[in-house]
Short mmCIF file of C-alpha atoms in Angstrom, two decimals:
data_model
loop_
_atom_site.label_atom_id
_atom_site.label_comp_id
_atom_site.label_asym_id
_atom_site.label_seq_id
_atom_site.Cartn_x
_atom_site.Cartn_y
_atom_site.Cartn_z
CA UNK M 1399 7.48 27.53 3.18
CA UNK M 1400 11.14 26.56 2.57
CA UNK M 1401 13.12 29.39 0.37
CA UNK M 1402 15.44 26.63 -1.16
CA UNK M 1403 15.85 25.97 -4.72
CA UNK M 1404 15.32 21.78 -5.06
CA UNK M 1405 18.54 20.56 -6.75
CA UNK M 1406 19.41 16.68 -8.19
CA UNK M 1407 21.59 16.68 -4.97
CA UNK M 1408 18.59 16.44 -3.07
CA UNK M 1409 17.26 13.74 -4.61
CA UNK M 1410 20.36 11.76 -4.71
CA UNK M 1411 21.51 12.20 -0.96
CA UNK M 1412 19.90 8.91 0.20
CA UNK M 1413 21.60 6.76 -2.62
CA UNK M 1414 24.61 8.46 -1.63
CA UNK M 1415 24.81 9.17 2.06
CA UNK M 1416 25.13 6.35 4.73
CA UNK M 1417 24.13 7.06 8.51
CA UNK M 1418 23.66 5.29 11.64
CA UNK M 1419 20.07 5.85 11.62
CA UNK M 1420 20.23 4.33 8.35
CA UNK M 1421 21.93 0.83 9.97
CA UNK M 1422 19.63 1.00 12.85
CA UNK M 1423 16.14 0.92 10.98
CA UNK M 1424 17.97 -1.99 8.64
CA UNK M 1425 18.46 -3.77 11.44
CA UNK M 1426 15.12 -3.60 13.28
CA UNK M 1427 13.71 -4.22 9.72
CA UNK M 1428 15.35 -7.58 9.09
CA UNK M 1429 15.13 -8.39 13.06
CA UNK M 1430 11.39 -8.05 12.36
CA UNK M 1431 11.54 -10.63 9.14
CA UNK M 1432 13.71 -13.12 10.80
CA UNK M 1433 11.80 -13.36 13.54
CA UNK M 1434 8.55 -13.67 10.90
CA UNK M 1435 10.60 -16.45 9.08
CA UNK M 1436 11.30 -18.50 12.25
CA UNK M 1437 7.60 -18.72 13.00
CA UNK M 1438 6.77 -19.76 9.82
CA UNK M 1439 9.19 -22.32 9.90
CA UNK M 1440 7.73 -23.41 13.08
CA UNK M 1441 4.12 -23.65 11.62
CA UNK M 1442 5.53 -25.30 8.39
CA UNK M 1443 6.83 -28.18 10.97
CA UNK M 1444 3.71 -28.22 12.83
CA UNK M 1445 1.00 -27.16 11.04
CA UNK M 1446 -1.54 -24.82 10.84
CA UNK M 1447 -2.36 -25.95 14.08
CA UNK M 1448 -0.31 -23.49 15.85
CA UNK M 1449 -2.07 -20.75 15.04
CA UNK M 1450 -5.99 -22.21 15.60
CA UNK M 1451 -6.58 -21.69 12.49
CA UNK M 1452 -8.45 -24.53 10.90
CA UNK M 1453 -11.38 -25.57 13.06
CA UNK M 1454 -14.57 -23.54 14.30
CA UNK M 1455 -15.48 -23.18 18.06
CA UNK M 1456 -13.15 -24.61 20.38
CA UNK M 1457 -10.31 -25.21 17.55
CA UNK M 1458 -10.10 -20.82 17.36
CA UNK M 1459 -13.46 -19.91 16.25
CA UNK M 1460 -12.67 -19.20 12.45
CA UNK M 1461 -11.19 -20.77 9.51
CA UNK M 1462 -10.09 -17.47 7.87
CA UNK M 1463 -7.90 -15.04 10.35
CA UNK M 1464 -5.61 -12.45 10.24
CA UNK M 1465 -3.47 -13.79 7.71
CA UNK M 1466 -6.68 -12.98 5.15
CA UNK M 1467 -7.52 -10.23 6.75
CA UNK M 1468 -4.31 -8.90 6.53
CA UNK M 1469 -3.49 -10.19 2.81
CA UNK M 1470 -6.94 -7.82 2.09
CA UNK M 1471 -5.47 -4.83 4.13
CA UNK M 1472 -2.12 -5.48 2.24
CA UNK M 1473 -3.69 -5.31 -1.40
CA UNK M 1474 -5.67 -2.37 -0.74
CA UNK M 1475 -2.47 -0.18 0.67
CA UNK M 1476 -1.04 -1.97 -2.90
CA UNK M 1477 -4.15 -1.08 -5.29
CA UNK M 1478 -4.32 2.40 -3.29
CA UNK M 1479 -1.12 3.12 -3.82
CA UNK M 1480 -1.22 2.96 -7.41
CA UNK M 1481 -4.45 4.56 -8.20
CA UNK M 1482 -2.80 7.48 -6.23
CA UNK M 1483 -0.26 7.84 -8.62
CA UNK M 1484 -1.97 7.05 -11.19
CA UNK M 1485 -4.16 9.61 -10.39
CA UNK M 1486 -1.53 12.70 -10.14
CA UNK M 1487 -0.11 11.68 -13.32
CA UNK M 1488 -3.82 11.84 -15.17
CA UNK M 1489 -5.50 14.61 -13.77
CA UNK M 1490 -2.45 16.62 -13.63
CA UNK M 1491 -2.22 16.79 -10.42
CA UNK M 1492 1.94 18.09 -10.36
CA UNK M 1493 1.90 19.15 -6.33
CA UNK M 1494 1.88 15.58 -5.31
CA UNK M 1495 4.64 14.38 -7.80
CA UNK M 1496 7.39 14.32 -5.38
CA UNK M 1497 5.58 11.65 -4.00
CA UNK M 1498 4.24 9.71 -6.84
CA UNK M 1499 6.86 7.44 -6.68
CA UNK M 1500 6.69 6.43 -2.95
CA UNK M 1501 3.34 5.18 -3.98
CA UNK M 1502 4.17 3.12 -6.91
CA UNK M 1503 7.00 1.50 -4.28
CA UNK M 1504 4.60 1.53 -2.23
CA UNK M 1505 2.46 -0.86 -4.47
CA UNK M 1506 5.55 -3.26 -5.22
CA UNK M 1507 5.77 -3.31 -1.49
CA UNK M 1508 2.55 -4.15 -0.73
CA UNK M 1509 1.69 -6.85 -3.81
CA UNK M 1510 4.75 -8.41 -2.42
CA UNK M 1511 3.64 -9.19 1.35
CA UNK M 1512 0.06 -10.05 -0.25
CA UNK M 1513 1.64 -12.64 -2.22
CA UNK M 1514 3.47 -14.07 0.39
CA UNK M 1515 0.22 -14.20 2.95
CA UNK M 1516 -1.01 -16.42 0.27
CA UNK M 1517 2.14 -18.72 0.55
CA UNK M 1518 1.62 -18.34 4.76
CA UNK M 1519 -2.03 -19.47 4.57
CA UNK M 1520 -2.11 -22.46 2.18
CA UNK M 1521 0.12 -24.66 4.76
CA UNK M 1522 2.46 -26.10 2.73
CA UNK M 1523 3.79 -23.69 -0.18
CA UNK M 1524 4.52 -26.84 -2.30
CA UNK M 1525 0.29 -26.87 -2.83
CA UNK M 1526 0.78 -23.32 -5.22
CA UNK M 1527 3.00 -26.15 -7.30
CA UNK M 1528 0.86 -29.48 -7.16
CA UNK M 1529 -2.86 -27.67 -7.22
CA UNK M 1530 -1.72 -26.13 -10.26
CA UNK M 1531 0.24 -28.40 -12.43
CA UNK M 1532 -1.41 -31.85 -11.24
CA UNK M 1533 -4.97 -30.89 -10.19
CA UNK M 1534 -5.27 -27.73 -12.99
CA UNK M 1535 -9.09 -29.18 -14.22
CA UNK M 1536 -10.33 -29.20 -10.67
CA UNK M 1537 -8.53 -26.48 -8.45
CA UNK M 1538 -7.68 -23.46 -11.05
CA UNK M 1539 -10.34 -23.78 -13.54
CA UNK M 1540 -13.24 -23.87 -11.32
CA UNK M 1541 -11.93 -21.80 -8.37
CA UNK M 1542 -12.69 -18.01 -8.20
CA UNK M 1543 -9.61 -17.45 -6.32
CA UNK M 1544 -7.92 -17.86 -10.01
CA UNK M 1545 -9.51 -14.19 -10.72
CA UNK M 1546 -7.66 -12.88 -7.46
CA UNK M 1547 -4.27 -13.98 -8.40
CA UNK M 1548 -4.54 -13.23 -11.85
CA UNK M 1549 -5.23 -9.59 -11.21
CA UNK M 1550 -2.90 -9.34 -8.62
CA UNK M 1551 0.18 -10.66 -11.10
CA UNK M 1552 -1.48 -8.51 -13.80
CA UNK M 1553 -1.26 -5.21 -11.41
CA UNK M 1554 2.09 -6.64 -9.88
CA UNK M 1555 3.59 -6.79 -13.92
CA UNK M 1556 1.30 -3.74 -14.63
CA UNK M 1557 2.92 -1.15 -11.35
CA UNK M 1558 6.81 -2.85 -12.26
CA UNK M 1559 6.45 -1.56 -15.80
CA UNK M 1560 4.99 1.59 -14.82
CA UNK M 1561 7.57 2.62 -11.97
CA UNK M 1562 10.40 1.32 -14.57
CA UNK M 1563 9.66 3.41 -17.38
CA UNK M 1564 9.24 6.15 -14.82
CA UNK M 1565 13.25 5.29 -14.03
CA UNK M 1566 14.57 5.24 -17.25
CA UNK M 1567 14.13 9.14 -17.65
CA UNK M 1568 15.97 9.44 -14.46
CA UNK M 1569 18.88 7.08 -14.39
CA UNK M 1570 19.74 8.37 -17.97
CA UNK M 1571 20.34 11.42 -16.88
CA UNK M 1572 21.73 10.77 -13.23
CA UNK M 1573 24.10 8.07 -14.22
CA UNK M 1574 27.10 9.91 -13.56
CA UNK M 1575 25.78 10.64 -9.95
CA UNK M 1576 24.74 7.19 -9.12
CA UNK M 1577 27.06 4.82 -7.52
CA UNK M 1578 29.10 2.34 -8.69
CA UNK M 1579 30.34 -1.04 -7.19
CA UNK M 1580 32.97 -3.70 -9.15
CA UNK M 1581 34.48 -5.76 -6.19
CA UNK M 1582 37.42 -7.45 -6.65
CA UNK M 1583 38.37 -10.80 -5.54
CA UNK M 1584 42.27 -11.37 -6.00
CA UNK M 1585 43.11 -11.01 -9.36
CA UNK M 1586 39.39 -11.42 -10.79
CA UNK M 1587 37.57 -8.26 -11.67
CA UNK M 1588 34.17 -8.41 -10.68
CA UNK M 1589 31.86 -6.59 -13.22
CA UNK M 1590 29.90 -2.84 -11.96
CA UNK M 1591 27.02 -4.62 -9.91
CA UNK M 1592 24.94 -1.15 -10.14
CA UNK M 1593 26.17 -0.70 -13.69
CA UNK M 1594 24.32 -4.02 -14.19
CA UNK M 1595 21.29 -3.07 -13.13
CA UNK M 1596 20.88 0.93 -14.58
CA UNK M 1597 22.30 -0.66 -18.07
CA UNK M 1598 19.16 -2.86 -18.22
CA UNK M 1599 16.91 -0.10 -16.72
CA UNK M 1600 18.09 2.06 -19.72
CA UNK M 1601 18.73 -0.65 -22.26
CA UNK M 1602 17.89 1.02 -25.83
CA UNK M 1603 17.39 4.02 -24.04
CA UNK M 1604 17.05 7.79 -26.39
CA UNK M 1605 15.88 11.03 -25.97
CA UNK M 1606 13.49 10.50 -28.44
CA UNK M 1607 11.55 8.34 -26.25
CA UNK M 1608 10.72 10.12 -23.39
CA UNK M 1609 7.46 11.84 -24.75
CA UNK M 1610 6.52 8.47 -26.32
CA UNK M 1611 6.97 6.99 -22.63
CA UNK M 1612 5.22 9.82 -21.38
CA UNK M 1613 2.04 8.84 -23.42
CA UNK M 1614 2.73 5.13 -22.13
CA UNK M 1615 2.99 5.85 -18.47
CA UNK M 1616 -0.65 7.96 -19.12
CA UNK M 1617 -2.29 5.34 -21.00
CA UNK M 1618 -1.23 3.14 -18.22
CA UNK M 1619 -2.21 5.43 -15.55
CA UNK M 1620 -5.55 5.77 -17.32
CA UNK M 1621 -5.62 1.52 -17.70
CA UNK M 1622 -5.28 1.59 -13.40
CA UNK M 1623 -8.20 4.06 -12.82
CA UNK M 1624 -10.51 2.14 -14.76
CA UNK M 1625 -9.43 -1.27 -13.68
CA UNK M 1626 -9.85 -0.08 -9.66
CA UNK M 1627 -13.34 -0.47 -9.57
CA UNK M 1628 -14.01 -3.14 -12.06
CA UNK M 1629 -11.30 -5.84 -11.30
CA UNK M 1630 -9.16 -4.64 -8.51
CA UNK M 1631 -10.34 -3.77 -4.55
CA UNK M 1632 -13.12 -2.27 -5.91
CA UNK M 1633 -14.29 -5.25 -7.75
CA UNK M 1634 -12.62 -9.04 -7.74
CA UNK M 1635 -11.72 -9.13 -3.88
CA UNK M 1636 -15.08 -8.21 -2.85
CA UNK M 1637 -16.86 -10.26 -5.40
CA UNK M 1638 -14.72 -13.04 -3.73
CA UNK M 1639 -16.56 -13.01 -0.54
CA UNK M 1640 -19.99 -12.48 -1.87
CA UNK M 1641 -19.80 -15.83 -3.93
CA UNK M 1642 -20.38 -17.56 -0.59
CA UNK M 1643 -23.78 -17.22 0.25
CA UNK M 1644 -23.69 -18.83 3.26
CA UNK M 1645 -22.04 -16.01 5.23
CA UNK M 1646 -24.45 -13.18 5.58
CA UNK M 1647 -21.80 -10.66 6.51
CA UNK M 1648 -20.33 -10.74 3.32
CA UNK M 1649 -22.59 -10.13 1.17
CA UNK M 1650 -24.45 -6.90 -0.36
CA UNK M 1651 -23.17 -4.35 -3.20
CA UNK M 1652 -22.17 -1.85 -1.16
CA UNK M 1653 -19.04 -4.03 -0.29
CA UNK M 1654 -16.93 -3.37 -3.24
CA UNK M 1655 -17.08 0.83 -3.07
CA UNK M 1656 -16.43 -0.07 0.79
CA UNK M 1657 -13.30 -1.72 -0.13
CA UNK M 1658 -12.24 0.79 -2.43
CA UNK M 1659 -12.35 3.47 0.08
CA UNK M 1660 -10.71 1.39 2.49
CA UNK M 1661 -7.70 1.08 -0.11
CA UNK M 1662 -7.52 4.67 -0.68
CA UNK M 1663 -7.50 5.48 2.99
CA UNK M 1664 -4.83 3.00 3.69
CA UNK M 1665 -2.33 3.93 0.45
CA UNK M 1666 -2.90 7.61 1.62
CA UNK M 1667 -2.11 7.18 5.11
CA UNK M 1668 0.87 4.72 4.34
CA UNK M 1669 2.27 7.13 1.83
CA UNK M 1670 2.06 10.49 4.38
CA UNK M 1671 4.13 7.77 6.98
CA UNK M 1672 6.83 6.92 4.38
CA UNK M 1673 7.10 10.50 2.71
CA UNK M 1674 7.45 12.04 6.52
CA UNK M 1675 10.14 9.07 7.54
CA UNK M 1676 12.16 10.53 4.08
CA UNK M 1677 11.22 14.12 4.82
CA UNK M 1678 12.38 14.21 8.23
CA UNK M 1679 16.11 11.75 7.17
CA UNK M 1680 17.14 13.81 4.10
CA UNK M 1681 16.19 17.80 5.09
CA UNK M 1682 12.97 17.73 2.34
CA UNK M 1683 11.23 20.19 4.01
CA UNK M 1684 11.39 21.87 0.32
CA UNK M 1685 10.53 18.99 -1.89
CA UNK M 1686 7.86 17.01 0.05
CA UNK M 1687 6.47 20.30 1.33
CA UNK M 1688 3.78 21.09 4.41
CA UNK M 1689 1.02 21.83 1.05
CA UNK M 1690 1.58 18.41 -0.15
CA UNK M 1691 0.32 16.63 3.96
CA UNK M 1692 -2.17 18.82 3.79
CA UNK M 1693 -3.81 18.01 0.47
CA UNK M 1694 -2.84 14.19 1.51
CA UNK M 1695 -5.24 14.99 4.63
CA UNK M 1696 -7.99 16.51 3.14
CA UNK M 1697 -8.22 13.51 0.44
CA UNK M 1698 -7.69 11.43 3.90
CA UNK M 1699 -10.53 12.79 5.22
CA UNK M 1700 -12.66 12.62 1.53
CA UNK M 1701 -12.53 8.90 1.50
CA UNK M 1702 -12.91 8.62 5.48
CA UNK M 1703 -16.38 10.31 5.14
CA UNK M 1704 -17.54 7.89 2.61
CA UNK M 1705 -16.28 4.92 4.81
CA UNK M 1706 -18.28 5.92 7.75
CA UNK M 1707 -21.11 6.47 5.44
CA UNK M 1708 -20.45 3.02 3.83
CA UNK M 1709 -20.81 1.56 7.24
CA UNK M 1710 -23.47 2.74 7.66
CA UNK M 1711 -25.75 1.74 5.19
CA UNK M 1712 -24.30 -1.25 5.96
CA UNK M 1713 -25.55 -1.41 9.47
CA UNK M 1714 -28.98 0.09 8.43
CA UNK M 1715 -29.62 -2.29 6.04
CA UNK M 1716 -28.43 -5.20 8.36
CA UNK M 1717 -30.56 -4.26 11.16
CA UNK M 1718 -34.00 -3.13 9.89
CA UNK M 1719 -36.18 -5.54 7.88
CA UNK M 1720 -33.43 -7.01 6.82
CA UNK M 1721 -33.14 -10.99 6.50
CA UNK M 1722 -32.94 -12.72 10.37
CA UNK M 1723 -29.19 -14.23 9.71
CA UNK M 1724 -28.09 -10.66 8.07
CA UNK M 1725 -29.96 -8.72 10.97
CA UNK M 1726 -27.61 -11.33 13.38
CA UNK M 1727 -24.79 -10.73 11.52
CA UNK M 1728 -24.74 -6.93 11.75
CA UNK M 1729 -26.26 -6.85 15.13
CA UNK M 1730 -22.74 -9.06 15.98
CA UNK M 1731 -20.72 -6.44 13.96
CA UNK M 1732 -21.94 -3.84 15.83
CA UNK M 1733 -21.38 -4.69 19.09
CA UNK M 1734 -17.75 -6.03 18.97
CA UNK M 1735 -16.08 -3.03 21.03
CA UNK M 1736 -12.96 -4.00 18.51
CA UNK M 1737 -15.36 -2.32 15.78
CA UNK M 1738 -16.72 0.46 17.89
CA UNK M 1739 -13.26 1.37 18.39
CA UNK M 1740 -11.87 1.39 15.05
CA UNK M 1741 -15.00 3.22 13.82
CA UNK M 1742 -14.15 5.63 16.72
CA UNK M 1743 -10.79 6.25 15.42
CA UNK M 1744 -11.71 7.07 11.60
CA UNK M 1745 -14.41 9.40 12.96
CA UNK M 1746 -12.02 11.03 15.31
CA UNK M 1747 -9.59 11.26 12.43
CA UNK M 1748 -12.65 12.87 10.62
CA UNK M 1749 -13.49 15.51 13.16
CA UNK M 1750 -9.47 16.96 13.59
CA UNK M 1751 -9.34 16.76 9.21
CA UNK M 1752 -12.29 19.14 9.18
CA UNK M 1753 -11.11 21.60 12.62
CA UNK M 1754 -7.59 21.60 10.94
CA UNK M 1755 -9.43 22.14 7.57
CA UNK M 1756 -11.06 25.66 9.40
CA UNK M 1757 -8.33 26.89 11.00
CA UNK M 1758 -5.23 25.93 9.42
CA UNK M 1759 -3.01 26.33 12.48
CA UNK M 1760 -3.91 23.10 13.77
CA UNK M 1761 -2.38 21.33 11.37
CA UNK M 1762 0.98 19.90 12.26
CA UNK M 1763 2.92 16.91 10.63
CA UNK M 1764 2.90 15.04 13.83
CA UNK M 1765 -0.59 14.98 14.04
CA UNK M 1766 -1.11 14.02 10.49
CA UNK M 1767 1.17 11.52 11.25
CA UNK M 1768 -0.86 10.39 14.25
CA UNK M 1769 -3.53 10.15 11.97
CA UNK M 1770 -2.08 8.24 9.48
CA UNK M 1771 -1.21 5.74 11.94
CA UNK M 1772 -4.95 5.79 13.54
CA UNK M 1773 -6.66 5.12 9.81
CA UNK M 1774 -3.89 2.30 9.22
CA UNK M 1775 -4.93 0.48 12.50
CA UNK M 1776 -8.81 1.34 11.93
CA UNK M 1777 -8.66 -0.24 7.92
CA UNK M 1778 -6.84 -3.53 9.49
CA UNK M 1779 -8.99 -4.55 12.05
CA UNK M 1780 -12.25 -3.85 10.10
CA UNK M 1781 -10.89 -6.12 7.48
CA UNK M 1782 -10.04 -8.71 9.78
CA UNK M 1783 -12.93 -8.48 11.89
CA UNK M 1784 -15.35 -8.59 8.21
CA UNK M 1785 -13.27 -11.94 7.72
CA UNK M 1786 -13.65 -13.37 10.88
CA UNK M 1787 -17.58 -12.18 11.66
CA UNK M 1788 -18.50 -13.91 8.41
CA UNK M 1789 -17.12 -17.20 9.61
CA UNK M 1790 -18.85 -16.33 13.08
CA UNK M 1791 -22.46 -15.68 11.86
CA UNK M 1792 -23.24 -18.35 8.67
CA UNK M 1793 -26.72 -19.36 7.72
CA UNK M 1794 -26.26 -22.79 9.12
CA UNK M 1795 -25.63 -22.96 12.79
CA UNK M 1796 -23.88 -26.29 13.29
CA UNK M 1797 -21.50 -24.57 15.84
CA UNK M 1798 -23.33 -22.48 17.49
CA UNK M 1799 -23.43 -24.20 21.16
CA UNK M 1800 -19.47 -24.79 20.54
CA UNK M 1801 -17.25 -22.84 23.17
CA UNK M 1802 -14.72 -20.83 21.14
CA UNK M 1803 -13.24 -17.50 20.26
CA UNK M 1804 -10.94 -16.19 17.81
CA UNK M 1805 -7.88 -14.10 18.66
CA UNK M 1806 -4.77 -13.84 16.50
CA UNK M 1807 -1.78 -16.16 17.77
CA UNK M 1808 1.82 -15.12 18.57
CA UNK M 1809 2.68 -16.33 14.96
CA UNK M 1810 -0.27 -14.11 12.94
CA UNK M 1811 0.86 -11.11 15.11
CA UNK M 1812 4.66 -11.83 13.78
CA UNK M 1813 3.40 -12.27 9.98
CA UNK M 1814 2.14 -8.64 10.28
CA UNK M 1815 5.38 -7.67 11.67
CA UNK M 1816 7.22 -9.36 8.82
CA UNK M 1817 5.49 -8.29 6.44
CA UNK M 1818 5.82 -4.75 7.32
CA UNK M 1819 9.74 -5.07 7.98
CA UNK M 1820 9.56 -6.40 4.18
CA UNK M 1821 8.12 -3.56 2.87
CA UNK M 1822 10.55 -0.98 5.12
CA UNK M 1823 13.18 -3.26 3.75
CA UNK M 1824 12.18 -2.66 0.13
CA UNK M 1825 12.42 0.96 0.89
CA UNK M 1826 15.40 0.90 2.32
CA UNK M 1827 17.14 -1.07 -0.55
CA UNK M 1828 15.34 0.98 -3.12
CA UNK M 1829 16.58 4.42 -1.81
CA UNK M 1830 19.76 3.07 -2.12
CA UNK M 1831 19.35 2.42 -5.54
CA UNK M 1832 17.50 5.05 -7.20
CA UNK M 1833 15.92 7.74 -6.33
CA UNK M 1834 12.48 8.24 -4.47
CA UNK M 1835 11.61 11.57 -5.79
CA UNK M 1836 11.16 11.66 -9.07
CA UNK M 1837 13.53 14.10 -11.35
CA UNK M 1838 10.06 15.12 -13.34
CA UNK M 1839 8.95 16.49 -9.63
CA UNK M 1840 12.77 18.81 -8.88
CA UNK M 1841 12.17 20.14 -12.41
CA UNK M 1842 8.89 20.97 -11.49
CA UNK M 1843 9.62 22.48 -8.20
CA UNK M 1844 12.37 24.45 -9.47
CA UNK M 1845 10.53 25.87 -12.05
CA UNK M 1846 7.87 26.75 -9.80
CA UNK M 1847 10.69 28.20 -7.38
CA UNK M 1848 11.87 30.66 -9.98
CA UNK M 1849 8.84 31.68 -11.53
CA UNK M 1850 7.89 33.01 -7.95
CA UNK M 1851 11.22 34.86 -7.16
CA UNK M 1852 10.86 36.71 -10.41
CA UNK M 1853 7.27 37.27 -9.21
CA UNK M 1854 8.64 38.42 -6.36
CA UNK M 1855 11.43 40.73 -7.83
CA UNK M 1856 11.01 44.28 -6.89
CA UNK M 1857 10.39 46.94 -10.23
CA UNK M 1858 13.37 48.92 -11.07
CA UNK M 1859 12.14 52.55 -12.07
CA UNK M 1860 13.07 53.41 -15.22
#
């Protein structure tokens, strides 16, 4: 355990400190975007075509791919991420506030690259215009999908007001450290470009309001608990799928705690990778602290176990005296070696949780890492294999003598790249910005710090 005091320094050296690591990642980040965006552009020419997308059997084998499967992995690391910090701030939970805010950012991050699979997978992004304004009494009132966007603006508007009344405390108090930037072209005096943008975080900003925003940010916290397994991945998405009766493999009530826990496992494990990539850059070995991965794992491993056993009442119920087209459905499931290996990795993700859990010395940040990374992969291809089986195994069977696989073209495998380079990108913009560590968590920390050296303090005899 690190001796050192944390300090608003610490907090502020990535806003303030540029490297060449720093450059580097930037680089690879956008690399991975523009390559995204020149695919696109290529299917936007062509067509959906290009990815085999489209067509059953010999056209690809599924309608629905990884862009939807992906878009669902997306909003859970998004809904996850919130309910997380939502979470510390409710039940109190003040050893994971130095990383409260990576999973708010987190959410922004991942709402954004769900809302842009949507623009990906409708073709032509002029249809979120036309189906809305010209066709508004057949497409958006009597499509479901309405209840999917709507709650994903309302959480998108819901996690922006959350992380920026979260800000104002900070920047109020940091503004003298924060940077400032008023170009100059010839004679013309640009105005403060970060001025701009702390002014209207603080805009009206008092003292006075900080325990008022402190009951807002807990109502609001409170608001995203409830809402996660009504209306969010818990609830809406899931419900999505199960309005189609036709595809067996969707359906069943077990589905929307399944894709809760798949959200939580995902926000956890994306949050450990981030924290560690900002750990391991600034020297926070003292603010995002060895306790912190190791509570991160053992909630890792909390919502693992009930995914495995989700699964498998899943499978049981599919497979005995179950209907014939859910029985085929499951019995497909089950023996896609994608599946068994994904499974495979959660469980073996389980089993080092629990040894690490008994003796301690097995833990290392490089293998939580490693299992971070594991549980990310595992959550994405069930979620892409549940979109694609259901397409593969309907009630009616008018393909089922046509040739045909599904595998994820050149262009899918670069939307998943772009979307993650936006997200790093976010991050990297962000830290640049404000801070990623809260100013609520170094107050905490430091008061923590001192109340154990004067614990610590050796009695003078009198």
């Amino acid at each position: 355990m690190s001796t050192k005091t944390p300090s608003e320094e610490d907090i502020l050296r990535p806003i303030n400190t540029l490297t060449t690591k720093y450059f580097i990642m930037y680089g690879a980040a956008a690399l991975g975007l523009v390559a995204f965006l020149v695919a696109w552009a290529y299917q936007l020419q062509q067509g959906l075509i290009v990815t085999g997308l489209g067509d059953w059997g010999s056209g690809g084998g599924s309608t629905w791919g990884l862009y939807i499967g992906a878009f669902i992995w997306w909003v859970g690391v998004a809904h996850g991420g919130i309910i997380l910090s939502a979470a510390v701030r409710l039940l109190g939970m003040d050893r994971y506030l130095p990383i409260a805010r990576i999973a708010e950012m987190t959410t922004i991050g991942g709402l954004s690259a769900a809302g842009f699979y949507i623009l990906v997978h409708m073709g032509r992004p002029d249809r979120m215009v036309t189906s809305v304004i010209g066709h508004y009494h057949i497409t958006v009132n009597n499509s479901p999908l309405v209840w999917d966007v709507t709650v994903i603006t309302a959480y998108f508007v819901l996690s922006a007001t959350y992380l920026g009344l979260t800000l104002r405390y900070d920047v109020a108090r940091l503004r003298d450290q924060l940077p400032s930037y008023a170009p100059k072209i010839g004679s013309f005096q640009l105005p403060d470009l970060y001025g701009l943008i702390y002014d209207t975080l603080t805009i009206g900003y008092t003292k006075k309001e900080d325990k008022i925003i402190d009951r807002m940010v807990w109502w609001l916290a409170a608001a995203v608990i409830i809402m996660a397994p009504l209306l969010l991945h818990g609830g809406v998405i899931p419900w999505l799928f199960s309005v189609l009766p036709a595809m067996p493999a969707w359906t069943g009530a077990i589905q929307g705690p399944m894709f809760l826990s798949i959200a939580l496992m995902s926000a956890i494990s994306g949050v450990m990778i981030i924290s560690y990539a900002f750990r391991r850059a600034y020297g926070w070995d003292h603010i995002i602290t060895d306790d912190i991965f190791r509570g991160l794992l053992l909630w890792l491993g909390f919502f693992s176990l009930l995914f495995l056993w989700f699964q498998l009442q899943t499978i049981l119920n599919g497979s005995f005296l179950g209907p014939l087209d859910q029985a085929h459905a499951t019995e497909a499931k089950i023996s896609n070696p994608i599946y068994r290996v994904a499974m495979g990795m959660v469980f073996a993700t389980l089993v080092y949780i629990f040894v690490q859990g008994i003796r301690p010395a097995l833990f290392s940040k490089k293998r939580a890492l490693i299992a971070s990374v594991a549980v990310l992969t595992a959550t994405l291809t069930e979620k892409v294999l549940f979109v694609v089986e259901g397409f593969m195994d309907p009630h009616f069977n008018i393909y089922e003598a046509v040739p045909g696989e599904y595998f994820p073209s050149a262009i899918e495998w670069l939307s998943l790249v772009g979307t993650a380079a936006l997200v790093a990108l976010l991050f990297l913009n962000l830290s640049k910005l404000v801070p990623v560590v809260e100013l609520h968590a170094v107050e905490h920390l430091r008061g923590d710090h001192e109340h154990s050296e004067e614990a610590t303090e050796p009695e003078v005899e009198a």
